[in-house]
Amino acid sequence: MNKIELKTGTVEIDHKGVLWTRFRDKATVELEDAKLHAQAIMALCKGIRRPFVVDGRDIMGMITDEAQAYLASHPGIQQVRAAQAFITNSLGNRLMASIFIKLHRPKNPTKIFNNSEKALQWLAQYN
C-alpha cells in the first residue's frame, strides 16, 4: 500500500520515495483529522526517513492551530520526516505555510515553493 485516502486528504509515497500529503479542497483539518494523517504517515513510512511534500496547489481550506501543532511536533513524524517542502500557488496557502513554519518551528528543514520541480530538487539532498 503506497496511498491512504482520508476524509480530509490523501497521503502517498511516490516512486522516488517522497511522501506526498494532499488535502482536499475546502477541507477543515482538525486535531482528530491530524491524528489520522499522522497514523497514515507512520503506516506508509514504516520507520524510514523520507522527504515530505505538502501539496497545497489549487485548494482552499484550513488547518486548525491545534492540528498544525500536532503534526509539527509528533515524535514519530519528526523521526521519519527528513525535510518538508510546501508547494503552493496561492497567496493564502503561502501565508498559512509561512505561519506554520514560524509558529511551530519544525525540527526538520522546511521550505515553501511555487512548483514541484524546485521543491523536489531541494528535497533531493535529504533523500
mmCIF file of C-alpha atoms in Angstrom:
data_model
loop_
_atom_site.group_PDB
_atom_site.id
_atom_site.type_symbol
_atom_site.label_atom_id
_atom_site.label_comp_id
_atom_site.label_asym_id
_atom_site.label_seq_id
_atom_site.Cartn_x
_atom_site.Cartn_y
_atom_site.Cartn_z
ATOM 1 C CA MET A 1 0.000 0.000 0.000
ATOM 2 C CA ASN A 2 1.541 3.300 -1.097
ATOM 3 C CA LYS A 3 -1.534 5.535 -0.744
ATOM 4 C CA ILE A 4 -4.027 6.128 2.046
ATOM 5 C CA GLU A 5 -7.266 8.052 1.439
ATOM 6 C CA LEU A 6 -8.600 10.053 4.375
ATOM 7 C CA LYS A 7 -11.657 12.245 4.865
ATOM 8 C CA THR A 8 -9.563 15.421 4.610
ATOM 9 C CA GLY A 9 -6.946 14.319 2.076
ATOM 10 C CA THR A 10 -4.513 11.697 0.863
ATOM 11 C CA VAL A 11 -1.074 10.551 1.930
ATOM 12 C CA GLU A 12 1.075 8.593 -0.504
ATOM 13 C CA ILE A 13 4.632 7.634 -1.284
ATOM 14 C CA ASP A 14 5.726 8.157 -4.885
ATOM 15 C CA HIS A 15 8.131 6.018 -6.937
ATOM 16 C CA LYS A 16 11.096 8.101 -5.683
ATOM 17 C CA GLY A 17 10.236 7.513 -2.026
ATOM 18 C CA VAL A 18 8.838 11.002 -1.384
ATOM 19 C CA LEU A 19 5.808 11.212 0.905
ATOM 20 C CA TRP A 20 3.094 13.492 -0.507
ATOM 21 C CA THR A 21 0.227 14.934 1.509
ATOM 22 C CA ARG A 22 -2.645 16.497 -0.416
ATOM 23 C CA PHE A 23 -5.542 17.989 1.499
ATOM 24 C CA ARG A 24 -9.000 18.057 -0.051
ATOM 25 C CA ASP A 25 -10.336 21.337 -1.387
ATOM 26 C CA LYS A 26 -12.334 23.227 1.248
ATOM 27 C CA ALA A 27 -11.363 20.730 3.967
ATOM 28 C CA THR A 28 -11.037 21.824 7.567
ATOM 29 C CA VAL A 29 -8.353 19.735 9.265
ATOM 30 C CA GLU A 30 -8.928 19.490 12.995
ATOM 31 C CA LEU A 31 -6.958 17.639 15.664
ATOM 32 C CA GLU A 32 -8.717 14.295 15.096
ATOM 33 C CA ASP A 33 -8.012 14.582 11.349
ATOM 34 C CA ALA A 34 -4.358 15.396 12.071
ATOM 35 C CA LYS A 35 -4.127 12.247 14.206
ATOM 36 C CA LEU A 36 -5.435 10.192 11.286
ATOM 37 C CA HIS A 37 -2.909 11.840 8.951
ATOM 38 C CA ALA A 38 -0.126 11.023 11.419
ATOM 39 C CA GLN A 39 -1.259 7.372 11.581
ATOM 40 C CA ALA A 40 -1.271 7.200 7.774
ATOM 41 C CA ILE A 41 2.202 8.740 7.571
ATOM 42 C CA MET A 42 3.574 6.293 10.110
ATOM 43 C CA ALA A 43 1.949 3.320 8.353
ATOM 44 C CA LEU A 44 3.391 4.304 4.974
ATOM 45 C CA CYS A 45 6.874 5.289 6.162
ATOM 46 C CA LYS A 46 7.419 2.169 8.306
ATOM 47 C CA GLY A 47 10.217 3.906 10.206
ATOM 48 C CA ILE A 48 12.105 5.016 7.069
ATOM 49 C CA ARG A 49 13.163 8.686 6.876
ATOM 50 C CA ARG A 50 11.732 10.344 3.799
ATOM 51 C CA PRO A 51 11.393 13.783 2.256
ATOM 52 C CA PHE A 52 7.846 15.130 2.638
ATOM 53 C CA VAL A 53 5.785 17.327 0.313
ATOM 54 C CA VAL A 54 2.615 19.116 1.351
ATOM 55 C CA ASP A 55 0.909 19.923 -1.944
ATOM 56 C CA GLY A 56 -1.371 22.900 -1.435
ATOM 57 C CA ARG A 57 -1.849 23.822 -5.088
ATOM 58 C CA ASP A 58 -5.340 24.708 -6.277
ATOM 59 C CA ILE A 59 -7.047 24.142 -2.944
ATOM 60 C CA MET A 60 -8.599 26.276 -0.260
ATOM 61 C CA GLY A 61 -9.042 25.035 3.259
ATOM 62 C CA MET A 62 -7.977 25.377 6.846
ATOM 63 C CA ILE A 63 -5.830 23.507 9.318
ATOM 64 C CA THR A 64 -6.573 24.436 12.919
ATOM 65 C CA ASP A 65 -3.720 25.614 15.136
ATOM 66 C CA GLU A 66 -4.162 22.514 17.282
ATOM 67 C CA ALA A 67 -3.844 20.238 14.222
ATOM 68 C CA GLN A 68 -0.803 22.161 12.966
ATOM 69 C CA ALA A 69 0.912 21.878 16.352
ATOM 70 C CA TYR A 70 0.207 18.144 16.477
ATOM 71 C CA LEU A 71 1.635 17.489 13.001
ATOM 72 C CA ALA A 72 4.672 19.701 13.640
ATOM 73 C CA SER A 73 5.619 18.109 16.945
ATOM 74 C CA HIS A 74 4.526 14.468 16.567
ATOM 75 C CA PRO A 75 7.649 12.497 17.628
ATOM 76 C CA GLY A 76 7.114 9.702 15.108
ATOM 77 C CA ILE A 77 6.685 12.129 12.228
ATOM 78 C CA GLN A 78 9.794 14.043 13.322
ATOM 79 C CA GLN A 79 11.769 10.806 13.106
ATOM 80 C CA VAL A 80 10.632 9.886 9.585
ATOM 81 C CA ARG A 81 10.454 13.397 8.084
ATOM 82 C CA ALA A 82 13.887 14.153 6.620
ATOM 83 C CA ALA A 83 12.747 17.536 5.270
ATOM 84 C CA GLN A 84 9.477 19.119 4.200
ATOM 85 C CA ALA A 85 8.508 21.201 1.178
ATOM 86 C CA PHE A 86 5.244 23.078 0.903
ATOM 87 C CA ILE A 87 4.092 23.643 -2.677
ATOM 88 C CA THR A 88 1.514 26.343 -3.200
ATOM 89 C CA ASN A 89 0.244 28.579 -5.963
ATOM 90 C CA SER A 90 -1.901 30.905 -3.862
ATOM 91 C CA LEU A 91 -1.058 33.725 -1.509
ATOM 92 C CA GLY A 92 -3.424 32.366 1.155
ATOM 93 C CA ASN A 93 -1.762 28.948 1.289
ATOM 94 C CA ARG A 94 1.687 30.533 1.148
ATOM 95 C CA LEU A 95 0.785 32.641 4.204
ATOM 96 C CA MET A 96 -0.596 29.573 6.004
ATOM 97 C CA ALA A 97 2.629 27.650 5.334
ATOM 98 C CA SER A 98 4.734 30.629 6.483
ATOM 99 C CA ILE A 99 2.736 30.908 9.694
ATOM 100 C CA PHE A 100 3.093 27.151 10.262
ATOM 101 C CA ILE A 101 6.878 27.410 9.926
ATOM 102 C CA LYS A 102 7.190 30.487 12.157
ATOM 103 C CA LEU A 103 4.808 29.362 14.886
ATOM 104 C CA HIS A 104 5.596 25.667 15.077
ATOM 105 C CA ARG A 105 9.261 25.697 14.089
ATOM 106 C CA PRO A 106 9.514 22.206 12.583
ATOM 107 C CA LYS A 107 12.673 20.410 13.659
ATOM 108 C CA ASN A 108 13.294 19.284 10.084
ATOM 109 C CA PRO A 109 14.357 21.611 7.234
ATOM 110 C CA THR A 110 11.216 23.178 5.759
ATOM 111 C CA LYS A 111 10.729 25.481 2.755
ATOM 112 C CA ILE A 112 7.925 26.844 0.597
ATOM 113 C CA PHE A 113 7.924 26.531 -3.198
ATOM 114 C CA ASN A 114 5.771 27.616 -6.132
ATOM 115 C CA ASN A 115 6.337 24.462 -8.201
ATOM 116 C CA SER A 116 7.062 20.807 -7.673
ATOM 117 C CA GLU A 117 10.287 20.669 -9.722
ATOM 118 C CA LYS A 118 12.093 23.147 -7.475
ATOM 119 C CA ALA A 119 10.676 21.520 -4.362
ATOM 120 C CA LEU A 120 11.845 18.057 -5.437
ATOM 121 C CA GLN A 121 15.289 19.395 -6.401
ATOM 122 C CA TRP A 122 15.673 20.883 -2.912
ATOM 123 C CA LEU A 123 14.361 17.716 -1.232
ATOM 124 C CA ALA A 124 16.789 15.501 -3.193
ATOM 125 C CA GLN A 125 19.593 16.496 -0.830
ATOM 126 C CA TYR A 126 17.631 14.885 2.036
ATOM 127 C CA ASN A 127 16.741 11.634 0.258
#
